[in-house]
mmCIF file with all atom_site columns, C-alpha atoms and ligand atoms in Angstrom:
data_model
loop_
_atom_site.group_PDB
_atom_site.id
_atom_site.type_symbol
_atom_site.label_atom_id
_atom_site.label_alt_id
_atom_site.label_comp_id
_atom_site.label_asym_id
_atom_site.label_entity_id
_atom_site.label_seq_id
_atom_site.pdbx_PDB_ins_code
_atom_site.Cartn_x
_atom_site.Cartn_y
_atom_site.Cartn_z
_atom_site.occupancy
_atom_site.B_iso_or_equiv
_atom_site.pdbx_formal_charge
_atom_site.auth_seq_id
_atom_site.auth_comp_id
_atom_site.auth_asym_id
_atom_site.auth_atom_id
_atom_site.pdbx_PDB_model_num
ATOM   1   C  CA  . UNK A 1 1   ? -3.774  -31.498 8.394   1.00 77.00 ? 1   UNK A CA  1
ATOM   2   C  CA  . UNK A 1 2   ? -0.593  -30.070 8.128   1.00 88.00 ? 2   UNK A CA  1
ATOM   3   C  CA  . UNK A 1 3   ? 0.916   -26.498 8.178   1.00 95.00 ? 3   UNK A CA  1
ATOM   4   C  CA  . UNK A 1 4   ? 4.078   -24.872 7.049   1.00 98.00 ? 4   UNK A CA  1
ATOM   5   C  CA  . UNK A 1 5   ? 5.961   -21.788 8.273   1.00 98.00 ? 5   UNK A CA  1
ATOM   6   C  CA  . UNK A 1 6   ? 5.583   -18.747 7.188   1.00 98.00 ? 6   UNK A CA  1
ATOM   7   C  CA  . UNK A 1 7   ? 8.533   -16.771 6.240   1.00 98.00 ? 7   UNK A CA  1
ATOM   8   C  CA  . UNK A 1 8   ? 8.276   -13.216 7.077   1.00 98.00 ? 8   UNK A CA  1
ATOM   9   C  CA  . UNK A 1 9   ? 10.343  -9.681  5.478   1.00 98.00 ? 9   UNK A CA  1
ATOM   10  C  CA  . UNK A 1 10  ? 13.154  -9.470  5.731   1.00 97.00 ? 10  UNK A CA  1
ATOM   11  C  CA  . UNK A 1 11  ? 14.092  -12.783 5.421   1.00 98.00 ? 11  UNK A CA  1
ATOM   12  C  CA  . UNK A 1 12  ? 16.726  -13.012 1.752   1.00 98.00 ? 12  UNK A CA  1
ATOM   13  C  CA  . UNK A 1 13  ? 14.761  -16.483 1.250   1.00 98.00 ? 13  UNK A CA  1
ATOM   14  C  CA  . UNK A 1 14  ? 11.787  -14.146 -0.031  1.00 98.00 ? 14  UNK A CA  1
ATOM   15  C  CA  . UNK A 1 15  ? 13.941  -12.504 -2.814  1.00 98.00 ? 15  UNK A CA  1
ATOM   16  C  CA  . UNK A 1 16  ? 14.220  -16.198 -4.026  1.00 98.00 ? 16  UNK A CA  1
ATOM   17  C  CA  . UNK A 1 17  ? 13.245  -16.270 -8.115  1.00 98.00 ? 17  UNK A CA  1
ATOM   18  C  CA  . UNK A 1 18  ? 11.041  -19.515 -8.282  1.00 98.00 ? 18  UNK A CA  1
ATOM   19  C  CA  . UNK A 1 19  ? 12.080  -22.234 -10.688 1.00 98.00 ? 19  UNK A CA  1
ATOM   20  C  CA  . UNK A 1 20  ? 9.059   -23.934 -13.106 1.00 98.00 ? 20  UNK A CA  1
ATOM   21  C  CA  . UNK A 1 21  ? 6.926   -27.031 -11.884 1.00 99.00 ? 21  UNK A CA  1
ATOM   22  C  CA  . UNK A 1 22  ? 7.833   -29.899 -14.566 1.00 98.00 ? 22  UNK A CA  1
ATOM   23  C  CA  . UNK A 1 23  ? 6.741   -33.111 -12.064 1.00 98.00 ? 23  UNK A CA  1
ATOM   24  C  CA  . UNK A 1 24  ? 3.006   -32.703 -11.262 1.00 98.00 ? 24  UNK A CA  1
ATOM   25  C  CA  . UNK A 1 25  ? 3.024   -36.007 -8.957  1.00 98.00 ? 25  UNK A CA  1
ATOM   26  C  CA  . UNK A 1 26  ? 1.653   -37.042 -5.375  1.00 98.00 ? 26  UNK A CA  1
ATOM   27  C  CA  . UNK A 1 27  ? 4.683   -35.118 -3.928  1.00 98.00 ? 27  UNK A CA  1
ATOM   28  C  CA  . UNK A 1 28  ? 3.485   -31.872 -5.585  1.00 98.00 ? 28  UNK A CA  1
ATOM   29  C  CA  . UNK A 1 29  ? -0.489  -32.317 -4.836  1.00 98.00 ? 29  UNK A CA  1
ATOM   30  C  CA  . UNK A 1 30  ? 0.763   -33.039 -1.210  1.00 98.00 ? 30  UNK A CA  1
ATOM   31  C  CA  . UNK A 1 31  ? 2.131   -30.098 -0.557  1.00 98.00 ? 31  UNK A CA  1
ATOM   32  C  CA  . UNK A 1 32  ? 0.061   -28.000 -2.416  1.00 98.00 ? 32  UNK A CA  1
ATOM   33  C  CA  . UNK A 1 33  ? -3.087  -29.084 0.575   1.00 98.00 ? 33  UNK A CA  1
ATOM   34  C  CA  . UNK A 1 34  ? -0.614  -28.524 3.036   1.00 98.00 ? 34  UNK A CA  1
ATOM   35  C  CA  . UNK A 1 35  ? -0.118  -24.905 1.417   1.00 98.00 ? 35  UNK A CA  1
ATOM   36  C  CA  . UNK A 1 36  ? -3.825  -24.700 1.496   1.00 98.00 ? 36  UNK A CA  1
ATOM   37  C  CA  . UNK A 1 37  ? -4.133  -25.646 5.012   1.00 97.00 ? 37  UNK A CA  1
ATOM   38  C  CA  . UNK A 1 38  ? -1.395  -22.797 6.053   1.00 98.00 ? 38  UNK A CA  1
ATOM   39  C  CA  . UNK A 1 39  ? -3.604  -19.823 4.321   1.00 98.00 ? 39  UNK A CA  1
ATOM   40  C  CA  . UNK A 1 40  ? -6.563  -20.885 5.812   1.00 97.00 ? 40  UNK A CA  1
ATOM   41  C  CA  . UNK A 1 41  ? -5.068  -21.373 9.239   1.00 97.00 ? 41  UNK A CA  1
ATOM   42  C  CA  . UNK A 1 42  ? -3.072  -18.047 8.927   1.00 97.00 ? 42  UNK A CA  1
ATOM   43  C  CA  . UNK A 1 43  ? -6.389  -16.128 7.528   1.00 97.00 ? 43  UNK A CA  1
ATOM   44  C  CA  . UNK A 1 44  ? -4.822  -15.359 4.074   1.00 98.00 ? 44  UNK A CA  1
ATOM   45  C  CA  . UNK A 1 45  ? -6.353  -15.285 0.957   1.00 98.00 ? 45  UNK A CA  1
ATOM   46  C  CA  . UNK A 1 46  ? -3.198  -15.777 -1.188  1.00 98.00 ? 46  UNK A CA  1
ATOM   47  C  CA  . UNK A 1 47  ? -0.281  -17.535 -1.067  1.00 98.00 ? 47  UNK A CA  1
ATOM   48  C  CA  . UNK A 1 48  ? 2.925   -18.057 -2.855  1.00 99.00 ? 48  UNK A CA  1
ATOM   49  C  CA  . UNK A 1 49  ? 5.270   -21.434 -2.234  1.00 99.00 ? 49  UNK A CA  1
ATOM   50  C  CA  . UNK A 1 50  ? 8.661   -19.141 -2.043  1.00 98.00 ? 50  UNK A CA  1
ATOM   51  C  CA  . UNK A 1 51  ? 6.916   -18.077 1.469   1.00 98.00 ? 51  UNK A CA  1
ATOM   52  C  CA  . UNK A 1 52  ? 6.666   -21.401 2.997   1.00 98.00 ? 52  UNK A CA  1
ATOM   53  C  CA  . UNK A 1 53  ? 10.645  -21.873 1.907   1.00 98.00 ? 53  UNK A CA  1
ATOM   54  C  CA  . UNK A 1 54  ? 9.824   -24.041 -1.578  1.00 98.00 ? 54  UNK A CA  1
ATOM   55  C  CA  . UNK A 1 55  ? 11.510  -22.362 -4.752  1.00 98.00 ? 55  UNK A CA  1
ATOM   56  C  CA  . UNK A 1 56  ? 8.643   -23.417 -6.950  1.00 99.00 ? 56  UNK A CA  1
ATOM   57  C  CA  . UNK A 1 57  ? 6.526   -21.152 -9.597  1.00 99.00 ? 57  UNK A CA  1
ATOM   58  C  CA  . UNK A 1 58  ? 2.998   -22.409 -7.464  1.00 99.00 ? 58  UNK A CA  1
ATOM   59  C  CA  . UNK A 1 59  ? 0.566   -19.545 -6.362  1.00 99.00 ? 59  UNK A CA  1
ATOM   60  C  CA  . UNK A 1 60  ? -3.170  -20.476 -4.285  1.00 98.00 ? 60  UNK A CA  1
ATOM   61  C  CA  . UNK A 1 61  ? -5.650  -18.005 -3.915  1.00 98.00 ? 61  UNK A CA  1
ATOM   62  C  CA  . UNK A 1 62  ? -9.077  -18.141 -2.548  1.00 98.00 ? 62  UNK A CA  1
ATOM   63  C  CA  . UNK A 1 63  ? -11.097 -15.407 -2.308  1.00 98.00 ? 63  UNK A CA  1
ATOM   64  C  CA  . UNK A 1 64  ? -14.219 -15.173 0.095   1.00 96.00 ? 64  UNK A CA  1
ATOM   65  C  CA  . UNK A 1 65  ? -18.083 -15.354 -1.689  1.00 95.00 ? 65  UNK A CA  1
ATOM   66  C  CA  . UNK A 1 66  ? -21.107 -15.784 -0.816  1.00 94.00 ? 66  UNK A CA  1
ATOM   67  C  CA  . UNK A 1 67  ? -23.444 -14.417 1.523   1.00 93.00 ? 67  UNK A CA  1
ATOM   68  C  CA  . UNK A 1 68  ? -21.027 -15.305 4.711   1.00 93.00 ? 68  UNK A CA  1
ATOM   69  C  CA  . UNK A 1 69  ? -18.100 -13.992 2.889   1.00 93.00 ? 69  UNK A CA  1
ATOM   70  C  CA  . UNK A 1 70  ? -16.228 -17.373 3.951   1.00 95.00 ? 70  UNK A CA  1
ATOM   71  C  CA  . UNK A 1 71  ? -13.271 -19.224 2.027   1.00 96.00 ? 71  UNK A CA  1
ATOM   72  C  CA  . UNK A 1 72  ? -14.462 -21.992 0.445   1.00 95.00 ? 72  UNK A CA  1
ATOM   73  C  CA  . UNK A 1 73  ? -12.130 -24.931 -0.765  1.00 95.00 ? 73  UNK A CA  1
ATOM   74  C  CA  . UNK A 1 74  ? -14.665 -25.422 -4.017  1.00 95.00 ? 74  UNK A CA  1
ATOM   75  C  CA  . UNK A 1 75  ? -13.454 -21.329 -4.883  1.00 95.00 ? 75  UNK A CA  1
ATOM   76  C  CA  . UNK A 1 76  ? -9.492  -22.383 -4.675  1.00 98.00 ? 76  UNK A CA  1
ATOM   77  C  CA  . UNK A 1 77  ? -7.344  -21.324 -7.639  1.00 98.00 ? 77  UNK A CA  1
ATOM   78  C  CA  . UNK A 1 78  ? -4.304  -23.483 -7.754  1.00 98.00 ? 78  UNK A CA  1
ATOM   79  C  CA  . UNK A 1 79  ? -1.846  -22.028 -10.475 1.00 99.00 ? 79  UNK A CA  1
ATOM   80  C  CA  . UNK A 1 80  ? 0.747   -23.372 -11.222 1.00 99.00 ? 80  UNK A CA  1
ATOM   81  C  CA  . UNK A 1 81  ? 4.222   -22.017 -13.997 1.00 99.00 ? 81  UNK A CA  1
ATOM   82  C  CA  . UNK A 1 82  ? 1.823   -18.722 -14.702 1.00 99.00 ? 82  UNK A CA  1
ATOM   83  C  CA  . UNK A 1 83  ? 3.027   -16.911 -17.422 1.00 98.00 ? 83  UNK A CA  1
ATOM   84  C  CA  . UNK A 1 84  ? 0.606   -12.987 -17.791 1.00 98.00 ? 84  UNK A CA  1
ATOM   85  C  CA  . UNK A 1 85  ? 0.036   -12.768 -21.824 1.00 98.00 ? 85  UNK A CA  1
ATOM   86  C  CA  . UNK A 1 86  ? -2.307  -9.816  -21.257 1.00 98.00 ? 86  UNK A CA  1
ATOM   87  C  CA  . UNK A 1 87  ? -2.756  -6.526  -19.000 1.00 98.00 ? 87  UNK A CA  1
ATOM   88  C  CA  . UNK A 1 88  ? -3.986  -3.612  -19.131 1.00 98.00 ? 88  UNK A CA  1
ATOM   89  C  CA  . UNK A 1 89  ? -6.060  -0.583  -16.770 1.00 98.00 ? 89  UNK A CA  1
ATOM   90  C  CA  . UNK A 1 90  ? -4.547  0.624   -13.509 1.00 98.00 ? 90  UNK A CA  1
ATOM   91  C  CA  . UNK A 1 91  ? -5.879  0.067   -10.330 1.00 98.00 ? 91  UNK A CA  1
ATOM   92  C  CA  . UNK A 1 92  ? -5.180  0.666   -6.563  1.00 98.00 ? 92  UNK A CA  1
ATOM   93  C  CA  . UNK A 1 93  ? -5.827  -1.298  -3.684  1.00 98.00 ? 93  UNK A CA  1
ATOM   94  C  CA  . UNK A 1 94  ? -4.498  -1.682  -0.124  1.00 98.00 ? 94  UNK A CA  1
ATOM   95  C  CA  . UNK A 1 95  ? -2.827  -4.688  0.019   1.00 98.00 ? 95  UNK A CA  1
ATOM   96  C  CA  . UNK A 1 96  ? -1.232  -7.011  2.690   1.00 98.00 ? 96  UNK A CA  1
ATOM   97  C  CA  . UNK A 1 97  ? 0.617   -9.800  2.892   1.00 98.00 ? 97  UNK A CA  1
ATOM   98  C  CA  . UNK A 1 98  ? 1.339   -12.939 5.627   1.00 98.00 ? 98  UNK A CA  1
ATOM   99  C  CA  . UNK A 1 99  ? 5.160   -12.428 5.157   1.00 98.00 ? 99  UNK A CA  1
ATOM   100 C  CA  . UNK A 1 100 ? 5.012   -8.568  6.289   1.00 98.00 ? 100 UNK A CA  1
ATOM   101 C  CA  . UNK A 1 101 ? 1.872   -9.240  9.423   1.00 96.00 ? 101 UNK A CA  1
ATOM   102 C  CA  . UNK A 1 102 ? 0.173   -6.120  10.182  1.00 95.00 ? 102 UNK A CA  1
ATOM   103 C  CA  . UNK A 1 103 ? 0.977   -3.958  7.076   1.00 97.00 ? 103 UNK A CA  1
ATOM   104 C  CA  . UNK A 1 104 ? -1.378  -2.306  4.634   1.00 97.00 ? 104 UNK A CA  1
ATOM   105 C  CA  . UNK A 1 105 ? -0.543  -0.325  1.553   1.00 97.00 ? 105 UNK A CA  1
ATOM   106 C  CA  . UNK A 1 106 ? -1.836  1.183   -1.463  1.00 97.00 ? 106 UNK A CA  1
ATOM   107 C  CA  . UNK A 1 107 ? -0.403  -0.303  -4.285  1.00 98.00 ? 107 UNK A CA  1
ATOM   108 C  CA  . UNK A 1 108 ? -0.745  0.198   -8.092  1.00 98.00 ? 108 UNK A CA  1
ATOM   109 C  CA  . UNK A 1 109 ? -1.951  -2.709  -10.476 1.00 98.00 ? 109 UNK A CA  1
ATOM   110 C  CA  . UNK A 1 110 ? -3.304  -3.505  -13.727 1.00 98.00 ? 110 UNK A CA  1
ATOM   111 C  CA  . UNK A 1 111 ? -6.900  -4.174  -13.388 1.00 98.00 ? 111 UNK A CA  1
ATOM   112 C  CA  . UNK A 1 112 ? -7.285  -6.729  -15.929 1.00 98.00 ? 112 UNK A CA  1
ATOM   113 C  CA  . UNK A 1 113 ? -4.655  -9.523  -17.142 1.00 98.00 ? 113 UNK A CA  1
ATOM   114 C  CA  . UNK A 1 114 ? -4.846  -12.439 -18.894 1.00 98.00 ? 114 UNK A CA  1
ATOM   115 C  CA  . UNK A 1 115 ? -2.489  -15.382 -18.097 1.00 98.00 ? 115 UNK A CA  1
ATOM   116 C  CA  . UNK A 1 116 ? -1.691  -18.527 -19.315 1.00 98.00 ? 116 UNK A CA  1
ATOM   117 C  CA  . UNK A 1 117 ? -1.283  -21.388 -16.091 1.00 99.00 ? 117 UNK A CA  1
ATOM   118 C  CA  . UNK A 1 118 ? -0.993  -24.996 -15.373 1.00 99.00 ? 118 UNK A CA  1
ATOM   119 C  CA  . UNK A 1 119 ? -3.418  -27.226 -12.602 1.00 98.00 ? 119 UNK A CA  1
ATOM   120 C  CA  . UNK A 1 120 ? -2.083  -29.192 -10.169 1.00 98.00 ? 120 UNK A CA  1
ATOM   121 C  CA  . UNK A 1 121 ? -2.277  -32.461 -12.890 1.00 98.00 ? 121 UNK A CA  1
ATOM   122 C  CA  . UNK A 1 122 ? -0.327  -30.121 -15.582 1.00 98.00 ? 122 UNK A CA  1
ATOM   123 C  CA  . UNK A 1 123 ? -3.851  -29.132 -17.498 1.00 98.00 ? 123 UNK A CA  1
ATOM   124 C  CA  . UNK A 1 124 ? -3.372  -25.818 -19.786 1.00 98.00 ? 124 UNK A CA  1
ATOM   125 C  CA  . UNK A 1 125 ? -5.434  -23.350 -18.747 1.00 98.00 ? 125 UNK A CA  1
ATOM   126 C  CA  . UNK A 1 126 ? -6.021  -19.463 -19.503 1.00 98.00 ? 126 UNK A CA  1
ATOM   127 C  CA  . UNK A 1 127 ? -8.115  -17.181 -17.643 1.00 98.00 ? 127 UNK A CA  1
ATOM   128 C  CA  . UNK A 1 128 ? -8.875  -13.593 -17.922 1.00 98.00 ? 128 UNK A CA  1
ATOM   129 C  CA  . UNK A 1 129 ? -9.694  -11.762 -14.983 1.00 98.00 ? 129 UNK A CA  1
ATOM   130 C  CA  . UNK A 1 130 ? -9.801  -8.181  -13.208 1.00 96.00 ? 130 UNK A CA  1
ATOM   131 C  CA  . UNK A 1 131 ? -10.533 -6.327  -9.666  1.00 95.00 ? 131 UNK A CA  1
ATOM   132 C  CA  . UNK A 1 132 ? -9.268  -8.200  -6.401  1.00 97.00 ? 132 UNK A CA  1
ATOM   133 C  CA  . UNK A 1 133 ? -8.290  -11.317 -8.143  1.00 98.00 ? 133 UNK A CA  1
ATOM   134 C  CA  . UNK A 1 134 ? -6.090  -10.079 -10.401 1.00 98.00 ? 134 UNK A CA  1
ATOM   135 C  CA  . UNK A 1 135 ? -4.581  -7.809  -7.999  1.00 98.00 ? 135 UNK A CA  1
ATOM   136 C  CA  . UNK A 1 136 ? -4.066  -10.945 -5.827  1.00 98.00 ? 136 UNK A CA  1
ATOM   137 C  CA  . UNK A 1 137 ? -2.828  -12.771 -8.964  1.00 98.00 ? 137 UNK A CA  1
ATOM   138 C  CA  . UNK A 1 138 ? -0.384  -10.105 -9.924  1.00 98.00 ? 138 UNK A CA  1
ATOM   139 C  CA  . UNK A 1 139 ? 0.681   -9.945  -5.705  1.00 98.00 ? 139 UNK A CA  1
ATOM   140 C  CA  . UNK A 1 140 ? 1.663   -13.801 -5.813  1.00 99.00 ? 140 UNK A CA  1
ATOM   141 C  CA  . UNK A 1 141 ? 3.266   -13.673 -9.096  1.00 98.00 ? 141 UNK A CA  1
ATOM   142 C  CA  . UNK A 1 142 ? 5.521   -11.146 -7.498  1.00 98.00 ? 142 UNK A CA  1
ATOM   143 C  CA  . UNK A 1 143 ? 6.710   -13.374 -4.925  1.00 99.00 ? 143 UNK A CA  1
ATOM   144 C  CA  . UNK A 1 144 ? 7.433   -16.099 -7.747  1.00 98.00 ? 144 UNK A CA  1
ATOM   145 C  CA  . UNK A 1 145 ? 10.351  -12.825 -9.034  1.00 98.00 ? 145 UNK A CA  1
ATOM   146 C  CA  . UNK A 1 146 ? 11.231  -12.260 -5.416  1.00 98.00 ? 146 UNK A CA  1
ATOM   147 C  CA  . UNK A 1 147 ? 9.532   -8.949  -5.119  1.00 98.00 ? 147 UNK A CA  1
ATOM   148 C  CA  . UNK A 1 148 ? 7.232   -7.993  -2.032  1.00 98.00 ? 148 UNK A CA  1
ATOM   149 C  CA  . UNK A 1 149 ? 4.974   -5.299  -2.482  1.00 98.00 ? 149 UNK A CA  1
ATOM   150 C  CA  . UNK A 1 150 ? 6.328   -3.061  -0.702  1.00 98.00 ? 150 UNK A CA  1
ATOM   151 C  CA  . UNK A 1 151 ? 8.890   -3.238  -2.979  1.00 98.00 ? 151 UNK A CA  1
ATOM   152 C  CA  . UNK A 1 152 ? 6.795   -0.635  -5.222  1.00 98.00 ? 152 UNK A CA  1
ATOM   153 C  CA  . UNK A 1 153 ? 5.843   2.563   -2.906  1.00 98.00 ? 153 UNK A CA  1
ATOM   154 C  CA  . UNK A 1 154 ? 7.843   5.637   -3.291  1.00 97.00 ? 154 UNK A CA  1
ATOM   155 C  CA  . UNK A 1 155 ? 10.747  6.594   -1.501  1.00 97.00 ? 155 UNK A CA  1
ATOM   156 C  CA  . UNK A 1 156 ? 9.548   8.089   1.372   1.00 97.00 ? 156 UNK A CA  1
ATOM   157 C  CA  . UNK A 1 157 ? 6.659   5.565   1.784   1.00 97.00 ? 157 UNK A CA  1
ATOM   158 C  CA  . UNK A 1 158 ? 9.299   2.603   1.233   1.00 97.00 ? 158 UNK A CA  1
ATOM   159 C  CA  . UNK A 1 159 ? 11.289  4.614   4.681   1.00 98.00 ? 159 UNK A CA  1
ATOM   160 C  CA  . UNK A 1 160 ? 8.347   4.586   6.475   1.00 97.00 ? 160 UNK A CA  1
ATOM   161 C  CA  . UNK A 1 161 ? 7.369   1.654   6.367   1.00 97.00 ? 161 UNK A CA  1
ATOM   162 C  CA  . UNK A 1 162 ? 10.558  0.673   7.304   1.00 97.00 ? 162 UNK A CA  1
ATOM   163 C  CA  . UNK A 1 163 ? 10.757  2.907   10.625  1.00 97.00 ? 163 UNK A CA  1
ATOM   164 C  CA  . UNK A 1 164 ? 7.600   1.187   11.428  1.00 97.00 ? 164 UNK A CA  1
ATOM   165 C  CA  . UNK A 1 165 ? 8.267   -2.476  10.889  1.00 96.00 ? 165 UNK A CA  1
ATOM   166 C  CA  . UNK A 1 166 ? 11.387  -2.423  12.776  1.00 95.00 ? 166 UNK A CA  1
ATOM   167 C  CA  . UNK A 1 167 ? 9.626   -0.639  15.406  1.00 95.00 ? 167 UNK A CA  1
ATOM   168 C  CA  . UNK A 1 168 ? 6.774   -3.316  15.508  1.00 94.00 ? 168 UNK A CA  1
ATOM   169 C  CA  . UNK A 1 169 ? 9.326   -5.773  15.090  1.00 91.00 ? 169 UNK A CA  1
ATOM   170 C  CA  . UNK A 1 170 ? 11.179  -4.825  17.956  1.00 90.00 ? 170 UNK A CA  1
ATOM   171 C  CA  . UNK A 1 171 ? 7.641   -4.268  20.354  1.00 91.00 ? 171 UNK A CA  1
ATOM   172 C  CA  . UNK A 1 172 ? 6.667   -7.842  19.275  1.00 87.00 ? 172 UNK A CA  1
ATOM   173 C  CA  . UNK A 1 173 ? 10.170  -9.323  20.556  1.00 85.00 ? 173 UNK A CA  1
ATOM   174 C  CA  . UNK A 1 174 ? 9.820   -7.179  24.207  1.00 88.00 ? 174 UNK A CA  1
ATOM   175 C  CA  . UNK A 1 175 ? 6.338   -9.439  24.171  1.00 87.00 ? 175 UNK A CA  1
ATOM   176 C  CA  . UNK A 1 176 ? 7.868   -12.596 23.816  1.00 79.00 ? 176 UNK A CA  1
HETATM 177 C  C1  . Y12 B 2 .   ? -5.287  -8.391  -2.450  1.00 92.75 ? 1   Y12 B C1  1
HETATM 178 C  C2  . Y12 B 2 .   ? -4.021  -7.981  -2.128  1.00 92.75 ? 1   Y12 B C2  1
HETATM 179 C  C3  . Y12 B 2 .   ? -3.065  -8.886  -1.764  1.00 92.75 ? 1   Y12 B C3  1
HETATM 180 C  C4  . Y12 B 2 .   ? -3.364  -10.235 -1.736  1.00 92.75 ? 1   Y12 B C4  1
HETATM 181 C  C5  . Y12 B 2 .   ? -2.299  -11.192 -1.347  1.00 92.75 ? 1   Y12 B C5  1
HETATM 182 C  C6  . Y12 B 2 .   ? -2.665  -12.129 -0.245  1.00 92.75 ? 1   Y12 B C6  1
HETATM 183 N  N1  . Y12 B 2 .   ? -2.582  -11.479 1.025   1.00 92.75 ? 1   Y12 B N1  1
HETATM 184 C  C7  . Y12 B 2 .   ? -3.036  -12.042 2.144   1.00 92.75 ? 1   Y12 B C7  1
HETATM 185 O  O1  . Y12 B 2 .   ? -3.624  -13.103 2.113   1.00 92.75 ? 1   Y12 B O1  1
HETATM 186 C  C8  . Y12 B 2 .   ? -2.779  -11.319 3.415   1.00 92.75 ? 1   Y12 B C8  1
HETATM 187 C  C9  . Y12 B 2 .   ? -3.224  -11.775 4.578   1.00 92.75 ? 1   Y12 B C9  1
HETATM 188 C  C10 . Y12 B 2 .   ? -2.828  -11.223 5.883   1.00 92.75 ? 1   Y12 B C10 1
HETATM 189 C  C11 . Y12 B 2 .   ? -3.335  -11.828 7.019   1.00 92.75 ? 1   Y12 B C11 1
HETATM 190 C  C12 . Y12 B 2 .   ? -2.942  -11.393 8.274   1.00 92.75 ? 1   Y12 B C12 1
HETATM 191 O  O2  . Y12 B 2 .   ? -3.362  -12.033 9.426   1.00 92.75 ? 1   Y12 B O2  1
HETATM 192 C  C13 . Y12 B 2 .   ? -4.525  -11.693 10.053  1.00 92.75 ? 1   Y12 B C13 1
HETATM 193 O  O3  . Y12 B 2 .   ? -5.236  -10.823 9.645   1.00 92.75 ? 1   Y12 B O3  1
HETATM 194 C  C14 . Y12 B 2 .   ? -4.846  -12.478 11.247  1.00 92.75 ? 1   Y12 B C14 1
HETATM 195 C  C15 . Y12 B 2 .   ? -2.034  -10.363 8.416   1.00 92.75 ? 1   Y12 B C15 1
HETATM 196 O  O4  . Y12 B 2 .   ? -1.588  -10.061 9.688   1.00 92.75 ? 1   Y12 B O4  1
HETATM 197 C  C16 . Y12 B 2 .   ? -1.925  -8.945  10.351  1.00 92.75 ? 1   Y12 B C16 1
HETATM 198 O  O5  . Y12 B 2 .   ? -2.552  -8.068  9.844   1.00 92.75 ? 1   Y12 B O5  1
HETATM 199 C  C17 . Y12 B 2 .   ? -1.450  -8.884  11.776  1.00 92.75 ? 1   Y12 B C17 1
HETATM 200 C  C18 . Y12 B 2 .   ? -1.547  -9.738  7.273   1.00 92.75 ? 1   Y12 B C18 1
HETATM 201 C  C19 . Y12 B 2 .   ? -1.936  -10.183 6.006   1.00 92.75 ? 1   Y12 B C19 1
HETATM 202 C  C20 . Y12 B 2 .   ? -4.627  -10.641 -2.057  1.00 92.75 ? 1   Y12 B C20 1
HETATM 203 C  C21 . Y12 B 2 .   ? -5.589  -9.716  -2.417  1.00 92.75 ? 1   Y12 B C21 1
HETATM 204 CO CO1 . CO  B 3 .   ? 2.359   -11.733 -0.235  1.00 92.75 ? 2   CO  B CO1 1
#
């Protein structure tokens, strides 16, 4: 097993636009379990490659089911170059992310999408979805434009938030 670092707000590596997978070799699959391994080990459920430092349009989600509500690797979605041909609905959900730890906000999505996405061997797929995963979906794609979701409260939200990170931020140092 192998992990990667997780790059937190508000490191400018974040705002990074991803460039499209075109080599879908031993290299790529290699790093995409060792991308796997780092959500699992950090408890996330989603995870974009610009947050481990790699410039690359590759998003993994896995969602918890079944009765234990555990992550199961059989449940992972690797997409890869995802392009949304479809959305539609609104929807609002208090989401969180591993690059800003301890954070929760209500944020505004489409409920349903439709995108277009490649496997981890290059395979054309298209999948229509709605609720959490394509919240999640739409999260991670974010991160593939450079955009964090806190990027999308209001004003005043946006300035709290801040207050508060760099307060926690600064708490979290005087600990170390
Ligand atoms: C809905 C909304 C957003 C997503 C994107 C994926 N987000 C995550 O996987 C976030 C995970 C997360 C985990 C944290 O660590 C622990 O809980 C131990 C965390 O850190 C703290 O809260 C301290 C923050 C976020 C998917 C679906
Ligand atoms: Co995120």
């Amino acid at each position: 097993m192998s992990t990667l670092k997780v790059i937190t707000y508000p490191n400018k590596v974040l705002k990074n636009i991803s460039s499209e997978v075109k080599k879908f070799d031993n290299l790529l699959h290699k790093f995409l379990d060792n991308m796997f391994d780092t959500m699992i080990l950090s408890n996330g459920i989603g995870l974009a490659a610009i947050q481990v430092a790699n410039p690359i349009r590759v998003l993994l989600i896995c969602l918890p089911s079944g009765e234990e509500d555990e992550q199961k690797k059989e449940d992972l979605l690797e997409i890869i170059n995802p392009i949304v041909i479809k959305k539609s609905g609104s929807i609002f959900y208090q989401e969180g992310c591993l690059s800003v730890p301890g954070f929760y906000e209500e944020i505004e999505r489409f409920e349903s999408i439709e995108l277009e996405y490649q496997d981890r061997y290059g395979t054309k797929h298209t999948l229509q979805t709605d609720d959490l995963l394509s919240i999640a979906i739409q999260h991670e794609i974010d991160h593939l434009d450079g955009k964090l979701f806190i990027e999308k409260l209001p004003y005043a939200r946006r300035k709290k938030f801040e207050k508060e990170y760099k307060k926690a931020q600064k708490e979290k140092k005087k600990d170390n």
